[in-house]
């Protein structure tokens, strides 16, 4: 129990404070850096900051859900999804630096809140646990799709990252449903969308 707690604390600290690493190549790394004006660069950096916060929250959600899971296959699926989200964390962090932006100042708060939500979701059983994972990924996929319409047209490097993230999120959702996830009540989905709007609006600026 103590060893597991230490591992979870270590993962939390590394997620929030340490640079993330990726085993896969950075999407769009071979594309030229676009010529953006100051306003376009600031907007792109803010959008990538939102995506970075989303990945911080994903790490915390999956850690909380894995803590409450009692089925090894579900726990493994959650950890595999978290590993890929770590790559997303590295990609968005890298792109923020390239654009001259900064990460959210509220990352510890985002992590703590998402961890709590993940543990709460996990208490309702594996079907809901997986259903929550699938709905989270579907909403993130929709959110990323909207960013493709907001990013500067010339910013192919950011667009390549967002596009690959969308593909990964869709695969995570499909896998969660295949493992037995159930659709969540509409009221829960609406509450999740409301929390997401609050996060994205705040993270754009802070």
PDB file of N, CA, C and O in Angstrom, residues 3-49:
ATOM      1  N   UNK A   3       4.035   1.490  -0.919  1.00  0.00           N
ATOM      2  CA  UNK A   3       4.761   1.570  -2.188  1.00  0.00           C
ATOM      3  C   UNK A   3       3.871   2.128  -3.294  1.00  0.00           C
ATOM      4  O   UNK A   3       4.314   2.950  -4.109  1.00  0.00           O
ATOM      5  N   UNK A   4       2.627   1.654  -3.348  1.00  0.00           N
ATOM      6  CA  UNK A   4       1.691   2.138  -4.371  1.00  0.00           C
ATOM      7  C   UNK A   4       1.429   3.627  -4.198  1.00  0.00           C
ATOM      8  O   UNK A   4       1.369   4.384  -5.174  1.00  0.00           O
ATOM      9  N   UNK A   5       1.267   4.063  -2.946  1.00  0.00           N
ATOM     10  CA  UNK A   5       1.025   5.479  -2.674  1.00  0.00           C
ATOM     11  C   UNK A   5       2.207   6.329  -3.122  1.00  0.00           C
ATOM     12  O   UNK A   5       2.022   7.394  -3.735  1.00  0.00           O
ATOM     13  N   UNK A   6       3.414   5.856  -2.850  1.00  0.00           N
ATOM     14  CA  UNK A   6       4.617   6.587  -3.259  1.00  0.00           C
ATOM     15  C   UNK A   6       4.670   6.715  -4.783  1.00  0.00           C
ATOM     16  O   UNK A   6       4.997   7.776  -5.323  1.00  0.00           O
ATOM     17  N   UNK A   7       4.322   5.626  -5.488  1.00  0.00           N
ATOM     18  CA  UNK A   7       4.332   5.650  -6.950  1.00  0.00           C
ATOM     19  C   UNK A   7       3.324   6.652  -7.495  1.00  0.00           C
ATOM     20  O   UNK A   7       3.598   7.386  -8.449  1.00  0.00           O
ATOM     21  N   UNK A   8       2.143   6.702  -6.880  1.00  0.00           N
ATOM     22  CA  UNK A   8       1.110   7.634  -7.344  1.00  0.00           C
ATOM     23  C   UNK A   8       1.512   9.082  -7.067  1.00  0.00           C
ATOM     24  O   UNK A   8       1.287   9.967  -7.900  1.00  0.00           O
ATOM     25  N   UNK A   9       2.105   9.318  -5.911  1.00  0.00           N
ATOM     26  CA  UNK A   9       2.566  10.674  -5.590  1.00  0.00           C
ATOM     27  C   UNK A   9       3.672  11.088  -6.547  1.00  0.00           C
ATOM     28  O   UNK A   9       3.705  12.228  -7.041  1.00  0.00           O
ATOM     29  N   UNK A  10       4.572  10.150  -6.831  1.00  0.00           N
ATOM     30  CA  UNK A  10       5.666  10.429  -7.762  1.00  0.00           C
ATOM     31  C   UNK A  10       5.125  10.775  -9.144  1.00  0.00           C
ATOM     32  O   UNK A  10       5.591  11.731  -9.780  1.00  0.00           O
ATOM     33  N   UNK A  11       4.120  10.032  -9.590  1.00  0.00           N
ATOM     34  CA  UNK A  11       3.537  10.308 -10.913  1.00  0.00           C
ATOM     35  C   UNK A  11       2.865  11.674 -10.931  1.00  0.00           C
ATOM     36  O   UNK A  11       2.961  12.416 -11.904  1.00  0.00           O
ATOM     37  N   UNK A  12       2.198  12.011  -9.844  1.00  0.00           N
ATOM     38  CA  UNK A  12       1.538  13.316  -9.769  1.00  0.00           C
ATOM     39  C   UNK A  12       2.554  14.450  -9.847  1.00  0.00           C
ATOM     40  O   UNK A  12       2.362  15.425 -10.589  1.00  0.00           O
ATOM     41  N   UNK A  13       3.631  14.336  -9.095  1.00  0.00           N
ATOM     42  CA  UNK A  13       4.655  15.392  -9.089  1.00  0.00           C
ATOM     43  C   UNK A  13       5.313  15.525 -10.457  1.00  0.00           C
ATOM     44  O   UNK A  13       5.559  16.642 -10.931  1.00  0.00           O
ATOM     45  N   UNK A  14       5.598  14.383 -11.104  1.00  0.00           N
ATOM     46  CA  UNK A  14       6.227  14.436 -12.423  1.00  0.00           C
ATOM     47  C   UNK A  14       5.280  15.014 -13.468  1.00  0.00           C
ATOM     48  O   UNK A  14       5.711  15.742 -14.362  1.00  0.00           O
ATOM     49  N   UNK A  15       3.994  14.696 -13.350  1.00  0.00           N
ATOM     50  CA  UNK A  15       3.018  15.215 -14.313  1.00  0.00           C
ATOM     51  C   UNK A  15       2.921  16.733 -14.236  1.00  0.00           C
ATOM     52  O   UNK A  15       2.894  17.420 -15.261  1.00  0.00           O
ATOM     53  N   UNK A  16       2.870  17.254 -13.024  1.00  0.00           N
ATOM     54  CA  UNK A  16       2.637  18.691 -12.837  1.00  0.00           C
ATOM     55  C   UNK A  16       3.912  19.513 -12.993  1.00  0.00           C
ATOM     56  O   UNK A  16       3.885  20.602 -13.580  1.00  0.00           O
ATOM     57  N   UNK A  17       5.048  18.991 -12.512  1.00  0.00           N
ATOM     58  CA  UNK A  17       6.238  19.835 -12.409  1.00  0.00           C
ATOM     59  C   UNK A  17       7.400  19.442 -13.332  1.00  0.00           C
ATOM     60  O   UNK A  17       8.245  20.292 -13.615  1.00  0.00           O
ATOM     61  N   UNK A  18       7.480  18.183 -13.757  1.00  0.00           N
ATOM     62  CA  UNK A  18       8.634  17.747 -14.549  1.00  0.00           C
ATOM     63  C   UNK A  18       8.311  17.771 -16.040  1.00  0.00           C
ATOM     64  O   UNK A  18       7.153  17.599 -16.428  1.00  0.00           O
ATOM     65  N   UNK A  19       9.318  17.984 -16.895  1.00  0.00           N
ATOM     66  CA  UNK A  19       9.087  17.919 -18.340  1.00  0.00           C
ATOM     67  C   UNK A  19       8.648  16.510 -18.740  1.00  0.00           C
ATOM     68  O   UNK A  19       9.225  15.522 -18.294  1.00  0.00           O
ATOM     69  N   UNK A  20       7.616  16.427 -19.568  1.00  0.00           N
ATOM     70  CA  UNK A  20       7.131  15.129 -20.022  1.00  0.00           C
ATOM     71  C   UNK A  20       7.998  14.616 -21.175  1.00  0.00           C
ATOM     72  O   UNK A  20       8.653  15.394 -21.866  1.00  0.00           O
ATOM     73  N   UNK A  21       7.996  13.298 -21.356  1.00  0.00           N
ATOM     74  CA  UNK A  21       8.772  12.676 -22.431  1.00  0.00           C
ATOM     75  C   UNK A  21       7.847  11.874 -23.328  1.00  0.00           C
ATOM     76  O   UNK A  21       6.788  11.413 -22.906  1.00  0.00           O
ATOM     77  N   UNK A  22       8.248  11.715 -24.577  1.00  0.00           N
ATOM     78  CA  UNK A  22       7.450  10.972 -25.543  1.00  0.00           C
ATOM     79  C   UNK A  22       8.312   9.940 -26.247  1.00  0.00           C
ATOM     80  O   UNK A  22       9.445  10.225 -26.646  1.00  0.00           O
ATOM     81  N   UNK A  23       7.768   8.722 -26.404  1.00  0.00           N
ATOM     82  CA  UNK A  23       8.477   7.689 -27.147  1.00  0.00           C
ATOM     83  C   UNK A  23       8.238   7.842 -28.645  1.00  0.00           C
ATOM     84  O   UNK A  23       9.099   7.498 -29.451  1.00  0.00           O
ATOM     85  N   UNK A  24       7.083   8.360 -29.014  1.00  0.00           N
ATOM     86  CA  UNK A  24       6.781   8.573 -30.429  1.00  0.00           C
ATOM     87  C   UNK A  24       7.345   9.913 -30.889  1.00  0.00           C
ATOM     88  O   UNK A  24       7.489  10.845 -30.088  1.00  0.00           O
ATOM     89  N   UNK A  25       7.657  10.034 -32.181  1.00  0.00           N
ATOM     90  CA  UNK A  25       8.150  11.318 -32.690  1.00  0.00           C
ATOM     91  C   UNK A  25       7.098  12.409 -32.536  1.00  0.00           C
ATOM     92  O   UNK A  25       5.898  12.144 -32.546  1.00  0.00           O
ATOM     93  N   UNK A  26       7.566  13.622 -32.400  1.00  0.00           N
ATOM     94  CA  UNK A  26       6.664  14.771 -32.306  1.00  0.00           C
ATOM     95  C   UNK A  26       5.955  14.963 -33.639  1.00  0.00           C
ATOM     96  O   UNK A  26       6.606  15.142 -34.669  1.00  0.00           O
ATOM     97  N   UNK A  27       4.626  14.931 -33.677  1.00  0.00           N
ATOM     98  CA  UNK A  27       3.914  15.168 -34.936  1.00  0.00           C
ATOM     99  C   UNK A  27       4.238  16.557 -35.499  1.00  0.00           C
ATOM    100  O   UNK A  27       4.277  17.540 -34.760  1.00  0.00           O
ATOM    101  N   UNK A  28       4.488  16.613 -36.779  1.00  0.00           N
ATOM    102  CA  UNK A  28       4.758  17.894 -37.415  1.00  0.00           C
ATOM    103  C   UNK A  28       6.162  18.413 -37.224  1.00  0.00           C
ATOM    104  O   UNK A  28       6.457  19.546 -37.629  1.00  0.00           O
ATOM    105  N   UNK A  29       7.056  17.612 -36.646  1.00  0.00           N
ATOM    106  CA  UNK A  29       8.415  18.095 -36.370  1.00  0.00           C
ATOM    107  C   UNK A  29       9.176  18.425 -37.637  1.00  0.00           C
ATOM    108  O   UNK A  29      10.105  19.243 -37.619  1.00  0.00           O
ATOM    109  N   UNK A  30       8.797  17.794 -38.737  1.00  0.00           N
ATOM    110  CA  UNK A  30       9.497  18.026 -39.999  1.00  0.00           C
ATOM    111  C   UNK A  30       8.909  19.191 -40.801  1.00  0.00           C
ATOM    112  O   UNK A  30       9.404  19.517 -41.886  1.00  0.00           O
ATOM    113  N   UNK A  31       7.876  19.815 -40.257  1.00  0.00           N
ATOM    114  CA  UNK A  31       7.238  20.940 -40.949  1.00  0.00           C
ATOM    115  C   UNK A  31       7.932  22.244 -40.572  1.00  0.00           C
ATOM    116  O   UNK A  31       8.421  22.387 -39.440  1.00  0.00           O
ATOM    117  N   UNK A  32       7.968  23.210 -41.473  1.00  0.00           N
ATOM    118  CA  UNK A  32       8.624  24.487 -41.157  1.00  0.00           C
ATOM    119  C   UNK A  32       7.825  25.294 -40.142  1.00  0.00           C
ATOM    120  O   UNK A  32       6.599  25.187 -40.069  1.00  0.00           O
ATOM    121  N   UNK A  33       8.537  26.085 -39.364  1.00  0.00           N
ATOM    122  CA  UNK A  33       7.878  26.982 -38.408  1.00  0.00           C
ATOM    123  C   UNK A  33       7.157  28.083 -39.193  1.00  0.00           C
ATOM    124  O   UNK A  33       7.749  28.736 -40.046  1.00  0.00           O
ATOM    125  N   UNK A  34       5.857  28.280 -38.941  1.00  0.00           N
ATOM    126  CA  UNK A  34       5.106  29.259 -39.718  1.00  0.00           C
ATOM    127  C   UNK A  34       5.477  30.695 -39.337  1.00  0.00           C
ATOM    128  O   UNK A  34       5.952  30.960 -38.228  1.00  0.00           O
ATOM    129  N   UNK A  35       5.256  31.598 -40.261  1.00  0.00           N
ATOM    130  CA  UNK A  35       5.450  33.023 -40.011  1.00  0.00           C
ATOM    131  C   UNK A  35       4.146  33.590 -39.451  1.00  0.00           C
ATOM    132  O   UNK A  35       3.207  33.879 -40.199  1.00  0.00           O
ATOM    133  N   UNK A  36       4.078  33.703 -38.134  1.00  0.00           N
ATOM    134  CA  UNK A  36       2.869  34.196 -37.466  1.00  0.00           C
ATOM    135  C   UNK A  36       3.123  35.582 -36.907  1.00  0.00           C
ATOM    136  O   UNK A  36       4.228  35.880 -36.435  1.00  0.00           O
ATOM    137  N   UNK A  37       2.081  36.428 -36.924  1.00  0.00           N
ATOM    138  CA  UNK A  37       2.228  37.715 -36.251  1.00  0.00           C
ATOM    139  C   UNK A  37       2.024  37.504 -34.747  1.00  0.00           C
ATOM    140  O   UNK A  37       1.690  36.399 -34.295  1.00  0.00           O
ATOM    141  N   UNK A  38       2.211  38.550 -33.966  1.00  0.00           N
ATOM    142  CA  UNK A  38       2.158  38.409 -32.504  1.00  0.00           C
ATOM    143  C   UNK A  38       0.809  37.901 -32.022  1.00  0.00           C
ATOM    144  O   UNK A  38       0.733  37.041 -31.130  1.00  0.00           O
ATOM    145  N   UNK A  39      -0.268  38.408 -32.605  1.00  0.00           N
ATOM    146  CA  UNK A  39      -1.606  38.003 -32.175  1.00  0.00           C
ATOM    147  C   UNK A  39      -1.858  36.530 -32.495  1.00  0.00           C
ATOM    148  O   UNK A  39      -2.421  35.788 -31.672  1.00  0.00           O
ATOM    149  N   UNK A  40      -1.446  36.084 -33.667  1.00  0.00           N
ATOM    150  CA  UNK A  40      -1.627  34.686 -34.045  1.00  0.00           C
ATOM    151  C   UNK A  40      -0.793  33.766 -33.167  1.00  0.00           C
ATOM    152  O   UNK A  40      -1.258  32.697 -32.747  1.00  0.00           O
ATOM    153  N   UNK A  41       0.426  34.174 -32.880  1.00  0.00           N
ATOM    154  CA  UNK A  41       1.299  33.359 -32.031  1.00  0.00           C
ATOM    155  C   UNK A  41       0.732  33.247 -30.610  1.00  0.00           C
ATOM    156  O   UNK A  41       0.746  32.163 -30.009  1.00  0.00           O
ATOM    157  N   UNK A  42       0.218  34.352 -30.081  1.00  0.00           N
ATOM    158  CA  UNK A  42      -0.365  34.332 -28.741  1.00  0.00           C
ATOM    159  C   UNK A  42      -1.615  33.452 -28.702  1.00  0.00           C
ATOM    160  O   UNK A  42      -1.827  32.708 -27.736  1.00  0.00           O
ATOM    161  N   UNK A  43      -2.430  33.527 -29.757  1.00  0.00           N
ATOM    162  CA  UNK A  43      -3.643  32.702 -29.790  1.00  0.00           C
ATOM    163  C   UNK A  43      -3.286  31.219 -29.878  1.00  0.00           C
ATOM    164  O   UNK A  43      -3.873  30.391 -29.167  1.00  0.00           O
ATOM    165  N   UNK A  44      -2.326  30.892 -30.730  1.00  0.00           N
ATOM    166  CA  UNK A  44      -1.907  29.492 -30.859  1.00  0.00           C
ATOM    167  C   UNK A  44      -1.329  28.972 -29.549  1.00  0.00           C
ATOM    168  O   UNK A  44      -1.628  27.848 -29.127  1.00  0.00           O
ATOM    169  N   UNK A  45      -0.518  29.778 -28.873  1.00  0.00           N
ATOM    170  CA  UNK A  45       0.074  29.365 -27.599  1.00  0.00           C
ATOM    171  C   UNK A  45      -1.003  29.160 -26.540  1.00  0.00           C
ATOM    172  O   UNK A  45      -0.934  28.208 -25.747  1.00  0.00           O
ATOM    173  N   UNK A  46      -2.017  30.029 -26.521  1.00  0.00           N
ATOM    174  CA  UNK A  46      -3.101  29.903 -25.547  1.00  0.00           C
ATOM    175  C   UNK A  46      -3.911  28.635 -25.799  1.00  0.00           C
ATOM    176  O   UNK A  46      -4.300  27.929 -24.855  1.00  0.00           O
ATOM    177  N   UNK A  47      -4.170  28.332 -27.063  1.00  0.00           N
ATOM    178  CA  UNK A  47      -4.913  27.114 -27.396  1.00  0.00           C
ATOM    179  C   UNK A  47      -4.119  25.869 -27.028  1.00  0.00           C
ATOM    180  O   UNK A  47      -4.676  24.896 -26.496  1.00  0.00           O
ATOM    181  N   UNK A  48      -2.814  25.898 -27.265  1.00  0.00           N
ATOM    182  CA  UNK A  48      -1.993  24.754 -26.884  1.00  0.00           C
ATOM    183  C   UNK A  48      -1.872  24.644 -25.369  1.00  0.00           C
ATOM    184  O   UNK A  48      -1.729  23.538 -24.828  1.00  0.00           O
ATOM    185  N   UNK A  49      -1.937  25.780 -24.658  1.00  0.00           N
ATOM    186  CA  UNK A  49      -1.949  25.731 -23.193  1.00  0.00           C
ATOM    187  C   UNK A  49      -3.220  25.030 -22.697  1.00  0.00           C
ATOM    188  O   UNK A  49      -3.166  24.231 -21.752  1.00  0.00           O
TER     189      UNK A  49
END
